[in-house]
Short mmCIF file of C-alpha atoms in Angstrom, two decimals:
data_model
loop_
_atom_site.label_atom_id
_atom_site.label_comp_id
_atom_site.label_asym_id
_atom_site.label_seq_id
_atom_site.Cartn_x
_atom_site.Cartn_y
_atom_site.Cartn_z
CA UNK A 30 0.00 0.00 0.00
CA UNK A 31 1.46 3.03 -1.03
CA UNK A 32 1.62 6.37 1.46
CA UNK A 33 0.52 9.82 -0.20
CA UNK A 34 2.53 12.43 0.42
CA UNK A 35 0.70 15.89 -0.09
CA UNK A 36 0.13 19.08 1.42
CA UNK A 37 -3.18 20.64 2.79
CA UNK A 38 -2.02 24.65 2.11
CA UNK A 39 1.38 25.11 3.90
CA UNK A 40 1.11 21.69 5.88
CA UNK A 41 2.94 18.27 4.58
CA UNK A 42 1.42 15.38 5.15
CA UNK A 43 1.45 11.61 4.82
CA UNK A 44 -1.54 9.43 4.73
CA UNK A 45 -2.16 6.16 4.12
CA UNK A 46 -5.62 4.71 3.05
CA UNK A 47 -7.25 2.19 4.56
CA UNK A 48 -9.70 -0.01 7.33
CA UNK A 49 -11.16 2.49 10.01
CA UNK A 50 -10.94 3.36 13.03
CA UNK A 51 -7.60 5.22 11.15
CA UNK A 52 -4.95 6.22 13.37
CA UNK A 53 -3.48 9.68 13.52
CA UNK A 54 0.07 10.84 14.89
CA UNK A 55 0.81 13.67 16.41
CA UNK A 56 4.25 14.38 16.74
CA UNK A 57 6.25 16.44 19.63
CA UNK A 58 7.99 20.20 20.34
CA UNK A 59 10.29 20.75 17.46
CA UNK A 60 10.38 17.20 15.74
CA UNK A 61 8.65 16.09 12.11
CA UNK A 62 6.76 13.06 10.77
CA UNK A 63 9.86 11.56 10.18
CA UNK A 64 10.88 9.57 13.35
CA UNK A 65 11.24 6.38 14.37
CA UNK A 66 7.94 6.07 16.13
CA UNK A 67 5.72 7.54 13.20
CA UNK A 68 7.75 5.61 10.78
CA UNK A 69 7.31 2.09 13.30
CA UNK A 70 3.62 3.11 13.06
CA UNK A 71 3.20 3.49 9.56
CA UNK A 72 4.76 0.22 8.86
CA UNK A 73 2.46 -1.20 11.38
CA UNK A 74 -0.82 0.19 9.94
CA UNK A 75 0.65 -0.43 6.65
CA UNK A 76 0.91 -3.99 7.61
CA UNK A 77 -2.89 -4.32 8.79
CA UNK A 78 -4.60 -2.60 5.84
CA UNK A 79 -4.95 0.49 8.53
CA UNK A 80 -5.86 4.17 7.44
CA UNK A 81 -3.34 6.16 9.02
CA UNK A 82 -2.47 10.22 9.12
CA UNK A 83 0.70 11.91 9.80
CA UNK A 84 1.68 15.47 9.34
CA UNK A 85 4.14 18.40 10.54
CA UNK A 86 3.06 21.41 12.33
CA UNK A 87 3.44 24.68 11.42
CA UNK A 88 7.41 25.82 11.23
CA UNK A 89 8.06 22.24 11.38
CA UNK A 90 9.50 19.75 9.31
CA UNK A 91 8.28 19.95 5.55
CA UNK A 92 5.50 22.37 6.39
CA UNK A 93 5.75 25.94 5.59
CA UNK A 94 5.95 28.54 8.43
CA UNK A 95 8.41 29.89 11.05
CA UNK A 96 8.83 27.92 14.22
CA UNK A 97 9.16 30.74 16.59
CA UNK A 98 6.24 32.25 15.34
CA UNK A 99 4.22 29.21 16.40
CA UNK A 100 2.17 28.03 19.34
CA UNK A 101 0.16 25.43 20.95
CA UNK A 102 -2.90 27.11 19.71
CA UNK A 103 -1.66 27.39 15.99
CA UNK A 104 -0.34 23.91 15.96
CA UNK A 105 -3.55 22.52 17.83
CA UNK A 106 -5.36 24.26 14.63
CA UNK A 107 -3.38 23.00 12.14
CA UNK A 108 -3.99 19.15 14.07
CA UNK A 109 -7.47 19.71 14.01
CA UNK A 110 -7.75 20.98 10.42
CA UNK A 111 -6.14 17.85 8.93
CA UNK A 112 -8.09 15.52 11.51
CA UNK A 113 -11.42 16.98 9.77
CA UNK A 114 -10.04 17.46 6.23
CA UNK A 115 -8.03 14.62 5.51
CA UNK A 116 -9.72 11.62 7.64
CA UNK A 117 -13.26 10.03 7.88
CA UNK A 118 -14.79 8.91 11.31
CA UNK A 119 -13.80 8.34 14.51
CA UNK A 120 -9.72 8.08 14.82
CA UNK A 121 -6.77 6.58 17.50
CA UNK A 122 -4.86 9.32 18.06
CA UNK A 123 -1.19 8.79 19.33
CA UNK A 124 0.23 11.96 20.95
CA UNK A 125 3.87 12.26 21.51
CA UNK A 126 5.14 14.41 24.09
CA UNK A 127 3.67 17.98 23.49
CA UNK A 128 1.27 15.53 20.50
CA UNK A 129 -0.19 14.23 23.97
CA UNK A 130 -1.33 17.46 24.61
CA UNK A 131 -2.90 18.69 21.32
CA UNK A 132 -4.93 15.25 21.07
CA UNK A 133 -5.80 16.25 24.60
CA UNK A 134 -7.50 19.76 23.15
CA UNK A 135 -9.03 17.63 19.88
CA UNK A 136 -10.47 15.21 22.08
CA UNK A 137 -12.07 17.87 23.77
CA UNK A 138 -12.79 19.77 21.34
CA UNK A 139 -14.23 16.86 18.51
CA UNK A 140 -14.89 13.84 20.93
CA UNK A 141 -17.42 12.13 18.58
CA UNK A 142 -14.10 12.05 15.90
CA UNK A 143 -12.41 9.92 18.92
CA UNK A 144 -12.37 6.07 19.25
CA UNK A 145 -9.09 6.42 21.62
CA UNK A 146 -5.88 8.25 22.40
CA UNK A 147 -2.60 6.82 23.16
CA UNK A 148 -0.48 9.44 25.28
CA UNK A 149 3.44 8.65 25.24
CA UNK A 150 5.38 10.57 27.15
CA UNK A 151 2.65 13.13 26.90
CA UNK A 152 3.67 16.39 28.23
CA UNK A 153 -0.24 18.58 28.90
CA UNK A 154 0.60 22.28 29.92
CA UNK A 155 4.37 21.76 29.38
CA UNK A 156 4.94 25.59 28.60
CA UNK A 157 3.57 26.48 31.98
CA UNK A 158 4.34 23.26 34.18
CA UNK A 159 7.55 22.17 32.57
CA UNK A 160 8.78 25.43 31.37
CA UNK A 161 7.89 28.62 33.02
CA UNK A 162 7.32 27.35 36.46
CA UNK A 163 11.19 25.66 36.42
CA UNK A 164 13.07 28.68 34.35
CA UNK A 165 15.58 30.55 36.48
CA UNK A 166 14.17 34.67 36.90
CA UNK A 167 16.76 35.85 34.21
CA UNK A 168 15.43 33.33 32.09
CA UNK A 169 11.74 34.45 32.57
CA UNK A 170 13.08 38.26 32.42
CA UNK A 171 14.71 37.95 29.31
CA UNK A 172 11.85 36.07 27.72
CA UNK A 173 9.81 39.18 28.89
CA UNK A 174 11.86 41.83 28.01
CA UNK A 175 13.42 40.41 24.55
CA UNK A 176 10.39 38.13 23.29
CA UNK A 177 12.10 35.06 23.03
CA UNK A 178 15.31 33.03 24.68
CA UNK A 179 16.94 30.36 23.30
CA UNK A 180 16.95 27.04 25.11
CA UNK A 181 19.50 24.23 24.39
CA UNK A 182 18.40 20.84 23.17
CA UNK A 183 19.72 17.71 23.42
CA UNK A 184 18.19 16.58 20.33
CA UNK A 185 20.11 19.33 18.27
CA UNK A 186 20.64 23.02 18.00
CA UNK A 187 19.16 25.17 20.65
CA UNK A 188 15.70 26.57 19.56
CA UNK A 189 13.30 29.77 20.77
CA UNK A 190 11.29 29.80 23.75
CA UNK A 191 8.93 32.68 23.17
CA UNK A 192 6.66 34.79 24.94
CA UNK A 193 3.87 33.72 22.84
CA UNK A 194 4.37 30.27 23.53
CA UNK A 195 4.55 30.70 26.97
CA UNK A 196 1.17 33.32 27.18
CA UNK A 197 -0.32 31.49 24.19
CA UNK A 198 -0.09 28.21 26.34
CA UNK A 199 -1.97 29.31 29.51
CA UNK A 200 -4.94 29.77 27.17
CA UNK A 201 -4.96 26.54 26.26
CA UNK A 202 -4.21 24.62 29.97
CA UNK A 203 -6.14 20.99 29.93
CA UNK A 204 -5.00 19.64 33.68
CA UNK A 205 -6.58 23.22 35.16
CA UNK A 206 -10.02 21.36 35.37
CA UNK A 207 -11.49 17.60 34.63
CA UNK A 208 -11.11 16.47 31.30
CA UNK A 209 -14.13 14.87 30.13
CA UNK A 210 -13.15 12.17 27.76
CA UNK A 211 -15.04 8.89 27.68
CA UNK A 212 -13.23 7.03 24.91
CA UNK A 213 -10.45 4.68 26.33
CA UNK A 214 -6.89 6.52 27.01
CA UNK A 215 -3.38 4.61 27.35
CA UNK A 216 -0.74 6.23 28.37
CA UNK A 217 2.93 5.13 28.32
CA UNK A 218 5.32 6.96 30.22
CA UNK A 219 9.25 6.04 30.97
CA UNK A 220 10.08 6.45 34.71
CA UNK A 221 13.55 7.73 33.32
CA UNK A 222 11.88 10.73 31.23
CA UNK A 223 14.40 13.49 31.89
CA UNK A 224 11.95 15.82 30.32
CA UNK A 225 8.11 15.02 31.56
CA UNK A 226 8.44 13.24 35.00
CA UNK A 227 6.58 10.15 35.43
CA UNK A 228 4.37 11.87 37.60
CA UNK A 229 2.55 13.57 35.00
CA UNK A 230 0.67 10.45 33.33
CA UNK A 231 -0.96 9.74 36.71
CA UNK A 232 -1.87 13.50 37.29
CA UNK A 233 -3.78 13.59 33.50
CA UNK A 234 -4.95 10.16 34.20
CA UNK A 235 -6.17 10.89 37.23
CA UNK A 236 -8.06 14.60 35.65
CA UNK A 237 -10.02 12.40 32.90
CA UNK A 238 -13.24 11.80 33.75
CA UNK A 239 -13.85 8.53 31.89
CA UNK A 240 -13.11 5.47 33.38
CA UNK A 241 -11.13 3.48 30.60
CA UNK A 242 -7.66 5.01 31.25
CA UNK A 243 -4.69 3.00 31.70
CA UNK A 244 -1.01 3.81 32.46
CA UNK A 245 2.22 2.16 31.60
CA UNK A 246 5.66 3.01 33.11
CA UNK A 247 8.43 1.78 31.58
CA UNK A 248 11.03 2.36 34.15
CA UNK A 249 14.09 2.09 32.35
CA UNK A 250 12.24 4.31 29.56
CA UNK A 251 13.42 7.80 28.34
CA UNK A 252 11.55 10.32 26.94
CA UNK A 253 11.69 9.43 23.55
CA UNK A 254 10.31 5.73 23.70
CA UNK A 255 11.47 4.69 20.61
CA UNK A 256 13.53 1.66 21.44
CA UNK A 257 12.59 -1.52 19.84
CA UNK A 258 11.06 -3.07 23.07
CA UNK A 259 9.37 0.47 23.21
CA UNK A 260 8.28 0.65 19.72
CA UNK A 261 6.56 -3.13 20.58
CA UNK A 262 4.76 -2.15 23.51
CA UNK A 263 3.21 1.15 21.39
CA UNK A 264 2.16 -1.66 19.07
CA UNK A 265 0.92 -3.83 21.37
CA UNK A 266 -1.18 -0.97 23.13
CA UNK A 267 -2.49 0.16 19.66
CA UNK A 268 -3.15 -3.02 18.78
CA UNK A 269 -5.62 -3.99 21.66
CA UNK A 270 -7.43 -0.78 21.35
CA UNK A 271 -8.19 -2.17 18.00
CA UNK A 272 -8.97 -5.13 18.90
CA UNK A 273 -6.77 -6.62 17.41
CA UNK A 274 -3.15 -8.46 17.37
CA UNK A 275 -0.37 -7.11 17.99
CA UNK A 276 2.26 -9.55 16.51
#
């Protein structure tokens, strides 16, 4: 089965046809449709005759736009413009990192489009929680009094933390108040996660109000979860929301 690659105005996507429920990714902070767990997925859905969706964000990737001019607003727009545009009843939607969040806000915001979410390493209300809260005061002045400040990575070069993120972000806060989602919700979370603690899956799982929510902690498991024993248990998970083997 052959994967369409395309673009819906400035954003590039990948989709492959196929049996619904389809499965959508949504990727993290600063990465593309590229990796190894949207690539592990698409060979898995691939494998099973399974629709699935992946895309960048705004400024990221192959899709057009700055990054620093971008937001979890803007990038929880584009998600839910090619979740109505470019798929066909209800989805699994796999949220890496800050993806766990924006599913979050689409599950919220479309939850008859929803037939489950799969949170890994999903980091809700990281620009207030994760960031803000934990920046040192010259940090937070600088970001106030320049716009922007530029954070290192260890995934690459360093990249801009701006103040519209930051005040774009507390308008958009999901763990502020229950989350009323009633399709199922797995979560898998690695205990070693130097960037979301482990704690966080149990405090989202713990603010959704439906009562089909697991969580797995891998405690040996970093923030990326992309290992091969990783990459299995994301199959596995998907696989028994779908009723279906794993392999």
């Amino acid at each position: 089965m052959n994967e369409e690659h395309g673009t819906l105005g400035h954003l590039a996507y990948r989709r492959l046809p196929g049996l619904g429920p389809g499965v959508v990714f949504l990727g993290g902070f600063n990465s593309d449709m590229t990796g190894s767990k949207a690539e592990y997925l698409a060979g898995w859905c691939a494998a099973r005759g399974r629709a699935f969706l992946r895309f960048d964000y705004s400024g990221h990737g192959a899709s057009g736009g700055r990054f620093e001019e971008g937001s979890i607003g803007q990038w929880a727009e584009d998600a839910e413009r090619v979740l109505l545009e470019l798929t066909t009843g209800p989805q699994i939607l796999i949220g890496s990192s800050m993806g766990g969040w924006i599913s979050l806000l689409l599950a919220r915001r479309h939850p008859e489009r929803l037939a489950g979410l799969i949170g890994i390493a999903a980091a809700p209300d990281f620009t207030e929680d994760l960031m803000w809260a934990q920046f040192p005061r010259a940090v937070r002045k600088q970001i106030e009094r320049e716009g922007q400040w530029l954070r290192p990575s260890e995934y690459g070069a360093p990249y801009p933390i701006t103040r519209h993120l930051i005040e774009d972000g507390r308008r958009n806060l999901v763990l502020r108040e229950p989350l009323a989602i009633a399709a199922p919700v797995r979560l898998l979370q690695g205990q070693a996660d130097p960037d979301v603690p482990w704690e966080t899956a149990i405090r989202l799982a713990a603010h959704i109000t439906g009562e089909d929510v697991e969580v797995t902690l891998v405690k040996a498991g970093d923030h990326r979860l992309s290992k091969p024993a990783e990459l299995a248990l994301l199959g596995r998970t998907l696989g028994a929301l779908l009723g279906e083997n794993a392999g």
